[in-house]
Amino acid sequence: MAAVALAAVEPSVVDVIKVSDVTKRYLLGSVVVEALRGVSMTVAEGQFLTITGPSGSGKSTLMHLLGCLDVPTTGEILISGERVDQMGEVELASLRNRRIGFIFQQFNLLASVDAVANVELGLIYARVPRAERRARSIELLERIGLGNHLRHRPMELSGGQQQRVAIARALVGNPDLILADEPTGNLDSASAQEILTIFDELHASGRTVVVITHDPEVAARGSHTLTLRDGRILAGVA
Amino acid sequence: MKFGELLRVASEAVQWNRMRSLLTILGIVIGIAAVMVTVGLGEGAQAKVKGEISALGSNLLTISPGGSSAATADSGESLTERDAAALSSHTVAPAIGAVAPIVQGDETVTFGATSTSMIVYGSTASWLQVRSRSIVSGEFFSPAQETEGANVVVLGSEAASELFGGRDPVGETVTVGSTPMTVIGVLNSVGSGTSPTTNEDDLAVVPLTTAQNSLFGASSNDAVDSILIKATGSGTLSAAYQEADNELLMLHNISEPADANFTITSEQSLVSTATSVSSTLTALLAGIAGVSLLVGGIGVMNIMLVSVNERTREIGLRKALGARPRDIRLQFLTEALLLGILGGAIGVGIALIAQHVLPSLISDPISIPAWVTAGAIGISMLLSVIFGVYPATRAAQLSPIEALRTE
Ligand SMILES: Nc1ncnc2c1ncn2[C@@H]1O[C@H](COP(=O)(O)OP(=O)(O)OP(=O)(O)O)[C@@H](O)[C@H]1O
Ligand SMILES: [Mg+2]
């Protein structure tokens, strides 16, 4: 496995994430579902935070808020010092593009294009020129051990390889924060170990990583851990 | 996203779903091809009519008895040889090059055991020039033969071959009505003329005096059935019209042009009549084809909606990676546009092939003007974009979480 040797990120005083008393309610027909009932937490730069909790406890909801995919019902969220809880769709899109790298349980790769094209997708929206996009994507894929699979489409890759393409895609824009929701949920244990090693390496190189997981073993890999239950933080360092 | 980027993403999507893309554009392909062939048929028919009319000589004016108002419509024998003679004067009507008074009727023409019915024209020696015809065998009658009422006849090519088969009829004697006449010439063949009811090759021409004396009987005032005049050139046609109109009004002692007891028509007006008739038909057919285009556009919308549904996850992912709603909208609009261009291009291709293949099967000319081709592509692009707006907007409005959640 090639080391993901990324340049160490300069520490700063601003927390990457600062969440204050956030609630999120969903309206399911006439039923109000309280997915988050007042969550406060901070993630400092360079932390490897794992969030665990039973199914339905609000982990994914929290990740959507941290990832600026959605806005809270009440409360404040700051990402790298920027207030995001009041932002509109266009601003949020730009923020996601610049500051956040997502890794999903189902990989979410585009089936019709090859690994390089999948990795460079976010850079298109950042208006990075094509040549630079390609170069950066290829470099990352090589570092992550997929140098021989640049032209492969997702179907032609194993699950672990697909998730590595997704990790490269999350890293290519140099985000402040890497967010992963059950990144090993769809993988066999060997592939899962490979992916976790990459997360360790990312942490070691100074990246800020937040991983959501059911798996206690995965949760234990984090430098900090936080447990959710019924939309509240039960325990942990936050 | 830059346009090149959009186009690349769109063409990937179109290629990825080749079969569905093809089915999507089928409606547009058929619609465009149908519109173009229809318009081409109309244009072809018009070109054909125009060609036939100009072969007749477009600087021809026909004066017929009877005015356009109800009071003067049935003026009967209002045109006379005297009118024709007056119009022949170069001082009175300098724009008129030649004048031919005409009497006409259906007669049976017999040679030996063969007899056939045809239109027989009585006219002067200038008929040949006025009708822009020529003689392929023998000669036309002379002014002298016309004055003395010689029993001579000139046959149209079809009339000649009906009576004589392949033989040269010049010098033979035929019986026109009940009068024996010598065939002195055969006219060139012009094919069927402007009107499908008049065969310009199945006719006989005799001197006007002969026709009046021996065939139709002379009327008291030397009335004729019509007067043909030929302007000195196509540029002097309207001058010739004015001169004929003024001179005849004066000769007939009519002060109000509205009371005229004659009507002057030009071949040009026949052209415009023929043109307007066929363009009405073209418009109707093009309208029907247009409806099929509309259906094609709705097909694009339908399939685009399916495509948006199927690619909800992709849309969610793109949004998570930083695509703004307008990026997504543009992506799907470009895809629709590309489908439109593709459908339009294939439709145009089919129409252009039909332009070459169809005429031999249906014996109608098809002429597709360049502007129709350009318009067809333009319309298919416009159509696909219009019908792409709704699916694209739906895609743009998808929430990233909902989109990513979809299995
Ligand atoms: N869009 C939504 N509309 C309505 N209810 C929702 C929506 N999203 C989440 N919920 C509800 O909010 C609660 C928290 O859901 P969430 O997906 O955050 O749980 P989770 O901890 O990620 O669970 P899992 O471990 O199963 O993924 C659940 O009760 C869920 O049904
Ligand atoms: Mg979840």
XYZ file of C-alpha atoms and ligand atoms in Angstrom:
677
model
C 0.000 0.000 0.000
C 1.370 3.349 -1.037
C 1.447 5.816 1.789
C -0.941 8.712 1.449
C 1.830 11.147 2.099
C 0.083 14.439 2.072
C 1.738 17.617 3.212
C 1.115 18.237 6.908
C -1.601 20.810 7.426
C -0.644 23.913 9.385
C -2.464 23.965 12.757
C -4.646 26.994 13.380
C -6.624 28.389 16.262
C -10.012 28.116 14.551
C -11.890 24.846 15.090
C -12.748 23.123 11.849
C -16.229 22.436 13.181
C -18.131 24.227 15.896
C -21.711 23.090 16.533
C -23.821 24.884 19.154
C -27.130 23.513 20.374
C -28.248 22.197 17.016
C -31.633 20.572 16.491
C -33.033 18.987 13.352
C -36.684 18.138 12.905
C -38.187 16.309 9.963
C -41.844 16.427 9.120
C -43.015 12.972 8.060
C -46.558 13.667 6.961
C -48.034 15.103 10.143
C -45.502 13.417 12.428
C -42.545 15.472 13.620
C -39.368 13.399 13.853
C -36.736 14.915 16.098
C -33.531 13.553 14.601
C -31.246 15.838 16.641
C -32.325 17.288 19.963
C -29.640 19.796 20.874
C -26.147 18.790 19.870
C -23.053 20.824 20.709
C -19.574 19.758 19.744
C -16.315 20.974 18.282
C -13.786 19.294 16.065
C -10.317 20.750 16.217
C -7.979 20.711 13.305
C -6.150 17.421 12.918
C -8.640 15.404 14.955
C -9.766 11.965 13.854
C -13.260 11.907 15.303
C -15.452 8.845 15.169
C -19.166 9.116 15.834
C -21.072 6.007 16.882
C -24.548 5.262 18.058
C -27.446 2.921 17.401
C -29.438 3.009 14.208
C -31.733 6.012 14.057
C -29.775 7.941 16.644
C -29.127 10.796 14.220
C -25.575 10.049 13.026
C -26.291 10.557 9.344
C -28.397 13.606 10.080
C -25.468 15.122 11.954
C -23.096 14.273 9.147
C -25.398 15.989 6.607
C -25.307 19.115 8.732
C -21.527 18.967 9.219
C -21.188 18.386 5.478
C -23.384 21.373 4.650
C -25.747 19.134 2.716
C -28.561 20.444 4.870
C -29.173 23.205 7.403
C -30.279 22.707 11.029
C -33.751 23.582 12.273
C -32.208 25.614 15.094
C -28.699 26.188 16.381
C -25.418 27.393 14.973
C -22.835 25.629 12.847
C -19.460 27.086 11.950
C -17.208 25.387 9.442
C -13.683 26.833 9.511
C -15.165 29.876 11.189
C -17.941 30.418 8.592
C -21.553 30.469 9.773
C -23.292 27.927 7.561
C -26.644 27.365 9.298
C -28.258 30.329 7.531
C -26.642 29.853 4.148
C -28.532 29.455 0.884
C -28.148 26.623 -1.559
C -25.588 28.284 -3.812
C -23.325 29.341 -0.922
C -23.554 25.871 0.622
C -22.590 24.290 -2.693
C -19.508 26.451 -2.900
C -18.606 25.685 0.717
C -18.935 21.937 0.183
C -16.811 22.238 -2.891
C -14.010 24.105 -1.144
C -13.987 22.715 2.380
C -15.471 19.242 2.546
C -14.582 15.846 1.141
C -17.304 13.187 1.350
C -16.902 9.445 1.531
C -20.106 7.390 1.381
C -20.984 3.854 2.330
C -22.152 3.112 -1.258
C -19.069 4.774 -2.790
C -21.351 6.810 -5.114
C -19.077 6.698 -8.116
C -20.311 7.563 -11.607
C -20.643 4.225 -13.394
C -20.167 5.624 -16.879
C -16.723 7.158 -16.458
C -13.283 5.932 -15.378
C -11.461 6.406 -12.081
C -9.726 9.622 -13.131
C -12.951 11.229 -14.276
C -14.611 10.235 -11.000
C -11.847 11.763 -8.922
C -11.782 15.061 -10.821
C -15.550 15.613 -10.635
C -15.467 18.131 -7.777
C -12.660 20.094 -9.408
C -14.902 20.728 -12.433
C -17.236 22.709 -10.190
C -14.231 24.502 -8.691
C -13.367 25.601 -12.256
C -9.931 24.023 -12.138
C -8.516 23.761 -15.674
C -8.759 20.325 -17.247
C -5.041 19.598 -17.453
C -4.512 20.449 -13.799
C -7.560 18.417 -12.801
C -6.238 15.368 -14.583
C -2.778 15.749 -13.147
C -4.013 16.115 -9.575
C -6.440 13.203 -9.902
C -3.849 10.884 -11.398
C -1.306 11.828 -8.758
C -3.748 11.060 -5.955
C -4.858 7.772 -7.491
C -1.232 6.734 -7.814
C -0.531 7.600 -4.188
C -3.533 5.630 -3.052
C -2.341 2.566 -4.944
C -4.540 2.717 -8.038
C -1.873 3.811 -10.520
C -2.640 0.780 -12.641
C -6.384 1.345 -12.584
C -6.679 4.925 -13.801
C -8.809 3.991 -16.810
C -10.968 1.447 -15.037
C -14.637 2.082 -14.591
C -16.171 1.403 -11.157
C -17.634 -1.902 -12.380
C -14.128 -3.093 -13.170
C -12.882 -2.403 -9.639
C -13.281 -4.273 -6.342
C -15.239 -2.691 -3.505
C -12.070 -1.668 -1.693
C -10.668 -0.161 -4.886
C -13.900 1.710 -5.497
C -13.802 3.145 -1.989
C -10.204 4.204 -2.578
C -11.299 6.050 -5.734
C -13.944 7.734 -3.575
C -11.295 8.689 -1.016
C -9.136 10.168 -3.754
C -12.182 12.120 -4.931
C -12.710 13.408 -1.379
C -9.080 14.486 -1.069
C -8.467 15.998 -4.494
C -9.909 19.409 -3.626
C -7.712 19.731 -0.499
C -10.697 20.086 1.853
C -10.474 21.261 5.480
C -12.612 18.338 6.546
C -13.087 14.753 5.425
C -16.486 13.297 6.273
C -17.175 9.593 5.965
C -20.483 7.836 6.668
C -19.920 4.104 7.264
C -16.984 4.014 4.825
C -16.351 0.329 5.526
C -19.995 -0.713 5.734
C -20.015 -2.283 2.273
C -16.557 -3.870 2.397
C -15.112 -7.234 3.385
C -12.826 -7.100 6.403
C -9.573 -7.120 4.416
C -10.681 -4.178 2.266
C -12.031 -2.471 5.375
C -8.611 -2.720 6.993
C -6.986 -1.164 3.916
C -9.391 1.737 4.017
C -8.912 2.230 7.781
C -5.166 2.293 7.252
C -5.663 5.122 4.790
C -7.696 7.001 7.391
C -4.894 6.487 9.920
C -2.440 7.872 7.394
C -4.664 10.842 6.697
C -4.846 11.500 10.426
C -1.101 11.129 10.739
C -0.556 13.685 7.989
C -2.642 16.206 9.926
C -5.992 15.917 8.148
C -9.230 16.508 10.012
C -11.350 13.398 9.655
C -14.855 12.592 10.908
C -16.028 9.010 10.475
C -19.491 7.737 11.329
C -19.693 4.056 12.132
C -21.590 1.276 13.813
C -18.487 -0.774 14.202
C -16.824 -0.436 17.646
C -13.520 -1.512 16.162
C -13.647 1.324 13.642
C -14.775 3.736 16.319
C -11.728 2.805 18.405
C -9.388 3.951 15.609
C -10.312 7.589 16.160
C -8.327 10.020 18.233
C -11.645 11.081 19.697
C -14.972 9.292 19.898
C -18.491 10.506 20.398
C -21.678 8.492 20.908
C -25.138 9.612 19.840
C -28.417 8.300 21.185
C -31.878 9.631 20.394
C -30.466 12.738 18.839
C -28.271 13.656 21.788
C -24.602 13.241 22.514
C -24.344 10.506 25.108
C -20.696 10.457 25.853
C -17.355 11.201 24.394
C -14.944 13.962 23.831
C -16.504 16.888 22.063
C -19.065 24.502 -15.625
C -17.648 25.527 -18.960
C -19.609 24.736 -22.088
C -17.047 22.268 -23.390
C -17.276 20.464 -20.069
C -21.063 20.437 -20.223
C -20.975 19.061 -23.739
C -18.553 16.328 -22.700
C -20.695 15.276 -19.757
C -23.822 15.394 -21.936
C -22.312 13.315 -24.713
C -21.126 10.777 -22.134
C -24.653 10.508 -20.795
C -26.081 10.168 -24.299
C -23.541 7.505 -25.220
C -23.965 5.654 -21.960
C -27.655 5.238 -22.732
C -27.306 4.716 -26.479
C -30.472 2.719 -26.975
C -32.620 4.997 -24.867
C -31.144 8.097 -26.484
C -32.033 6.668 -29.862
C -35.605 5.964 -28.833
C -35.842 9.403 -27.286
C -34.928 11.174 -30.483
C -37.074 8.953 -32.697
C -40.020 11.343 -32.458
C -37.835 14.277 -33.441
C -36.208 12.308 -36.253
C -39.583 11.378 -37.746
C -41.032 14.844 -37.193
C -38.104 16.647 -38.807
C -37.932 14.262 -41.747
C -41.704 14.551 -42.274
C -41.692 18.346 -42.122
C -38.796 18.597 -44.528
C -40.182 16.126 -47.064
C -43.583 17.835 -46.900
C -42.147 21.276 -47.463
C -39.893 19.778 -50.143
C -42.923 18.314 -51.937
C -44.662 21.687 -51.848
C -41.593 23.518 -53.063
C -41.061 20.904 -55.747
C -44.622 21.257 -57.004
C -44.312 25.036 -57.107
C -41.033 24.853 -58.968
C -42.638 22.468 -61.455
C -45.609 24.769 -62.081
C -43.358 27.771 -62.416
C -41.137 25.938 -64.845
C -44.078 24.911 -66.993
C -45.514 28.392 -67.026
C -42.268 30.061 -67.934
C -41.926 27.540 -70.761
C -45.154 28.986 -72.130
C -43.728 32.467 -72.153
C -44.372 34.528 -69.091
C -44.795 37.786 -70.974
C -48.117 36.573 -72.293
C -51.406 38.332 -71.510
C -54.795 36.851 -72.266
C -57.779 39.121 -72.888
C -61.104 37.391 -72.529
C -64.611 38.757 -72.936
C -66.631 39.605 -69.838
C -65.725 41.854 -66.930
C -65.171 41.029 -63.352
C -68.319 42.711 -62.032
C -71.665 40.910 -62.096
C -73.140 43.392 -64.567
C -70.397 42.880 -67.111
C -69.604 39.239 -66.466
C -71.695 37.982 -69.375
C -70.787 40.450 -72.066
C -70.635 37.677 -74.638
C -69.040 38.788 -77.867
C -67.357 41.924 -76.619
C -63.957 41.293 -78.205
C -63.489 41.747 -81.927
C -60.860 41.495 -84.609
C -60.913 45.288 -84.678
C -59.702 45.313 -81.047
C -56.877 42.963 -81.967
C -55.888 45.089 -84.943
C -55.838 48.227 -82.811
C -53.597 46.605 -80.215
C -51.187 45.536 -82.943
C -50.365 49.154 -83.663
C -46.928 50.068 -82.365
C -47.883 53.699 -81.929
C -50.923 52.828 -79.810
C -49.220 50.058 -77.832
C -45.425 50.159 -78.045
C -45.020 47.620 -75.230
C -47.034 45.024 -77.097
C -44.845 42.916 -79.349
C -47.409 40.670 -80.994
C -51.159 40.122 -80.942
C -53.150 37.022 -81.814
C -56.952 37.054 -81.885
C -58.332 33.586 -81.198
C -61.505 31.730 -82.043
C -61.655 28.178 -80.875
C -63.801 25.085 -80.719
C -63.724 21.316 -80.486
C -63.701 19.652 -83.899
C -63.316 16.140 -85.212
C -60.307 15.818 -87.457
C -60.259 12.859 -89.837
C -57.534 11.335 -91.948
C -58.553 8.243 -93.883
C -60.152 5.890 -91.374
C -58.662 7.636 -88.332
C -60.510 10.448 -86.657
C -59.903 12.225 -83.403
C -61.369 15.181 -81.556
C -59.206 18.134 -80.608
C -59.292 21.849 -79.966
C -59.022 23.800 -83.183
C -57.785 27.369 -82.921
C -58.392 30.010 -85.554
C -55.812 32.746 -85.355
C -53.494 34.982 -87.324
C -49.974 34.302 -88.524
C -48.614 35.872 -85.338
C -50.018 33.014 -83.183
C -46.723 31.164 -83.462
C -44.764 34.105 -82.089
C -47.287 34.959 -79.394
C -47.415 31.400 -78.067
C -43.613 31.061 -78.313
C -44.029 27.949 -80.418
C -42.024 26.706 -83.377
C -42.521 24.456 -86.408
C -40.673 21.155 -86.577
C -41.891 20.150 -90.030
C -43.354 22.184 -92.920
C -44.351 25.762 -92.144
C -46.947 27.933 -90.390
C -49.562 29.721 -92.498
C -48.615 33.090 -93.987
C -50.490 36.419 -93.532
C -51.632 35.983 -97.141
C -53.126 32.552 -96.453
C -54.795 34.054 -93.391
C -56.368 36.908 -95.380
C -57.655 34.707 -98.193
C -58.947 32.041 -95.784
C -56.913 29.224 -97.276
C -57.953 25.718 -96.245
C -54.661 24.888 -94.499
C -54.055 23.471 -91.046
C -51.063 23.190 -88.692
C -51.169 20.235 -86.297
C -49.797 19.782 -82.798
C -47.276 16.974 -82.470
C -49.621 14.673 -80.606
C -52.495 15.348 -82.981
C -50.165 14.550 -85.896
C -48.962 11.270 -84.444
C -52.525 10.236 -83.533
C -53.651 10.729 -87.124
C -50.541 9.786 -89.043
C -48.578 7.545 -86.720
C -44.917 8.156 -87.398
C -45.442 9.516 -90.930
C -44.827 13.100 -91.925
C -48.291 14.624 -92.395
C -47.130 17.683 -94.350
C -48.891 17.778 -97.705
C -51.644 15.330 -96.688
C -55.276 16.343 -96.619
C -57.352 15.955 -93.484
C -60.985 16.732 -92.853
C -61.569 19.295 -90.117
C -65.228 19.233 -89.157
C -66.530 18.776 -92.695
C -63.935 20.858 -94.519
C -60.957 19.236 -96.264
C -57.730 21.035 -95.398
C -54.086 20.578 -96.329
C -51.644 19.951 -93.506
C -48.824 22.454 -94.001
C -46.896 22.106 -90.744
C -46.395 20.370 -87.403
C -45.739 22.248 -84.141
C -42.979 21.503 -81.679
C -43.901 19.437 -78.667
C -44.174 21.273 -75.302
C -45.671 18.601 -73.060
C -48.728 19.218 -70.948
C -49.147 22.886 -70.218
C -50.222 24.900 -67.222
C -53.659 23.439 -67.113
C -53.978 19.677 -67.026
C -57.161 19.976 -69.104
C -55.495 21.612 -72.091
C -53.025 19.518 -73.980
C -50.796 21.947 -75.822
C -49.728 19.221 -78.245
C -53.171 17.867 -79.115
C -54.476 20.761 -81.174
C -54.815 22.194 -84.652
C -54.372 25.791 -85.771
C -56.072 27.220 -88.871
C -56.190 30.779 -90.263
C -58.746 32.954 -88.424
C -60.701 33.698 -91.655
C -60.825 29.997 -92.495
C -62.133 29.187 -89.018
C -64.820 31.856 -89.271
C -65.844 30.921 -92.834
C -65.687 27.132 -92.724
C -65.734 25.961 -89.100
C -67.402 28.087 -86.464
C -69.257 30.554 -88.687
C -68.509 34.281 -88.734
C -70.414 36.447 -86.300
C -71.804 39.779 -87.400
C -69.254 41.897 -85.613
C -66.154 39.739 -86.178
C -66.200 38.651 -82.524
C -63.297 36.546 -81.254
C -63.105 34.262 -78.213
C -59.961 35.808 -76.839
C -57.006 37.922 -77.744
C -53.501 36.900 -76.796
C -50.890 39.581 -76.565
C -47.219 39.251 -75.996
C -45.267 42.043 -74.365
C -41.986 43.052 -75.966
C -40.209 41.666 -72.902
C -40.906 40.485 -69.389
C -40.048 43.969 -68.136
C -42.762 45.590 -70.258
C -45.518 43.194 -69.199
C -47.278 45.669 -66.950
C -46.877 48.442 -69.539
C -48.444 46.138 -72.126
C -51.249 45.419 -69.665
C -51.887 49.157 -69.185
C -51.818 49.871 -72.906
C -54.226 47.039 -73.718
C -56.525 48.036 -70.886
C -56.633 51.737 -71.864
C -57.003 51.074 -75.561
C -59.834 48.577 -75.113
C -61.693 50.813 -72.641
C -61.466 53.595 -75.209
C -62.513 51.399 -78.142
C -65.446 50.061 -76.130
C -66.450 53.565 -74.969
C -66.147 52.657 -71.296
C -65.179 55.453 -68.928
C -65.081 53.476 -65.684
C -62.390 50.759 -65.574
C -64.662 48.864 -63.171
C -67.251 48.573 -65.940
C -64.855 46.919 -68.366
C -66.473 44.200 -70.466
C -63.234 42.291 -70.791
C -60.675 40.764 -68.462
C -56.922 40.726 -68.888
C -55.044 37.932 -67.149
C -51.361 37.187 -67.151
C -49.651 33.829 -66.935
C -47.959 35.405 -63.948
C -51.286 35.544 -62.135
C -51.736 31.856 -62.925
C -48.361 31.271 -61.322
C -49.389 33.050 -58.181
C -52.704 31.199 -58.087
C -50.947 27.881 -58.509
C -48.382 28.930 -55.942
C -50.925 30.035 -53.397
C -52.933 26.844 -53.809
C -49.916 24.647 -53.289
C -48.605 26.744 -50.413
C -51.933 26.305 -48.608
C -51.513 22.582 -49.030
C -47.905 22.783 -47.915
C -48.886 24.756 -44.839
C -51.525 22.169 -43.961
C -49.164 19.232 -44.359
C -46.375 21.065 -42.570
C -48.822 21.712 -39.742
C -49.510 18.005 -39.422
C -45.796 17.274 -39.496
C -45.325 20.026 -36.917
C -47.680 18.208 -34.575
C -45.535 15.099 -34.910
C -42.546 17.273 -33.966
C -44.400 18.442 -30.901
C -45.031 14.845 -29.952
C -41.312 14.256 -30.462
C -40.560 17.117 -28.087
C -42.871 15.676 -25.463
C -41.055 12.366 -25.946
C -37.794 14.106 -25.120
C -39.327 15.582 -21.996
C -40.694 12.219 -20.943
C -37.414 10.414 -21.352
C -35.495 13.267 -19.742
C -37.758 12.964 -16.709
C -37.043 9.246 -16.560
C -33.367 10.033 -16.912
C -33.498 12.542 -14.054
C -35.251 9.960 -11.875
C -32.742 7.280 -12.711
C -29.827 9.544 -12.056
C -31.055 11.028 -8.792
C -28.002 9.587 -7.015
C -25.680 11.104 -9.571
C -27.364 14.471 -9.114
C -27.045 14.162 -5.332
C -23.402 13.272 -5.635
C -22.663 16.169 -7.971
C -24.397 18.507 -5.548
C -22.435 17.093 -2.608
C -19.260 17.754 -4.575
C -20.240 21.385 -5.110
C -22.516 21.571 -8.144
C -24.898 24.504 -7.861
C -28.517 24.108 -8.994
C -27.709 25.989 -12.188
C -24.821 23.603 -12.920
C -27.251 20.689 -12.765
C -29.875 22.533 -14.791
C -27.331 23.358 -17.484
C -26.106 19.773 -17.520
C -29.550 18.393 -18.295
C -30.410 21.199 -20.710
C -27.221 20.472 -22.606
C -28.138 16.828 -22.697
C -31.557 17.712 -24.111
C -29.936 20.051 -26.611
C -27.556 17.351 -27.721
C -30.440 14.927 -28.183
C -32.222 17.595 -30.221
C -29.218 18.208 -32.454
C -28.766 14.488 -32.909
C -32.445 13.923 -33.719
C -32.490 16.929 -36.042
C -29.364 15.813 -37.864
C -30.637 12.279 -38.392
C -34.024 13.646 -39.500
C -32.330 15.987 -41.972
C -30.224 13.099 -43.248
C -33.313 10.970 -43.837
C -35.107 13.854 -45.561
C -32.144 14.520 -47.854
C -31.990 10.846 -48.791
C -35.762 10.870 -49.397
C -35.276 13.890 -51.631
C -33.222 11.722 -53.969
C -35.019 8.410 -53.590
C -38.711 9.320 -53.304
C -39.293 11.242 -56.568
C -38.626 8.108 -58.624
C -41.253 6.237 -56.580
C -44.021 8.828 -56.399
C -43.160 10.816 -59.582
C -43.423 14.120 -57.712
C -40.420 16.377 -57.479
C -39.061 17.164 -53.994
C -36.932 20.238 -53.573
C -35.742 21.040 -50.058
C -34.361 24.583 -49.844
C -31.307 25.187 -47.673
C -33.270 27.388 -45.278
C -35.581 24.469 -44.521
C -32.606 22.301 -43.584
C -31.161 25.012 -41.369
C -34.592 25.717 -39.888
C -35.190 22.033 -39.184
C -32.023 21.744 -37.129
C -32.806 25.002 -35.382
C -36.335 23.880 -34.553
C -35.252 20.518 -33.191
C -32.685 22.252 -30.970
C -35.225 24.775 -29.778
C -37.833 22.091 -29.193
C -35.552 19.874 -27.154
C -34.375 22.771 -25.016
C -37.947 23.924 -24.394
C -39.015 20.427 -23.412
C -35.793 19.940 -21.463
C -36.432 22.903 -19.177
C -38.908 21.120 -16.928
C -36.861 17.939 -16.327
C -33.700 20.016 -15.895
C -35.389 22.235 -13.343
C -36.667 19.188 -11.493
C -33.111 17.858 -11.369
C -31.721 21.193 -10.215
C -34.212 21.385 -7.361
C -33.475 17.935 -5.934
C -32.133 18.134 -2.412
C -28.687 16.535 -2.149
C -29.628 14.399 0.863
C -32.814 13.072 -0.670
C -30.921 12.388 -3.872
C -28.106 10.530 -2.071
C -30.573 8.549 0.035
C -32.301 7.095 -3.048
C -31.339 3.490 -3.640
N -35.467 13.032 5.469
C -36.016 12.533 6.591
N -37.343 12.639 6.775
C -37.910 12.156 7.878
N -37.247 11.556 8.848
C -35.909 11.413 8.719
C -35.229 11.885 7.571
N -33.914 11.615 7.699
C -33.793 10.993 8.906
N -34.977 10.865 9.501
C -35.204 10.265 10.783
O -34.322 10.826 11.713
C -33.830 9.870 12.588
C -32.312 9.824 12.513
O -31.937 9.301 11.248
P -30.433 9.104 10.825
O -30.440 8.707 9.412
O -29.686 10.324 11.161
O -30.009 7.908 11.738
P -28.626 7.114 11.728
O -28.083 7.257 13.115
O -27.776 7.553 10.629
O -29.113 5.634 11.537
P -28.353 4.455 10.734
O -27.308 3.984 11.668
O -29.431 3.444 10.550
O -27.837 5.020 9.486
C -34.460 8.555 12.203
O -35.575 8.331 13.037
C -34.906 8.798 10.782
O -36.056 8.038 10.507
Mg -26.971 6.601 8.825
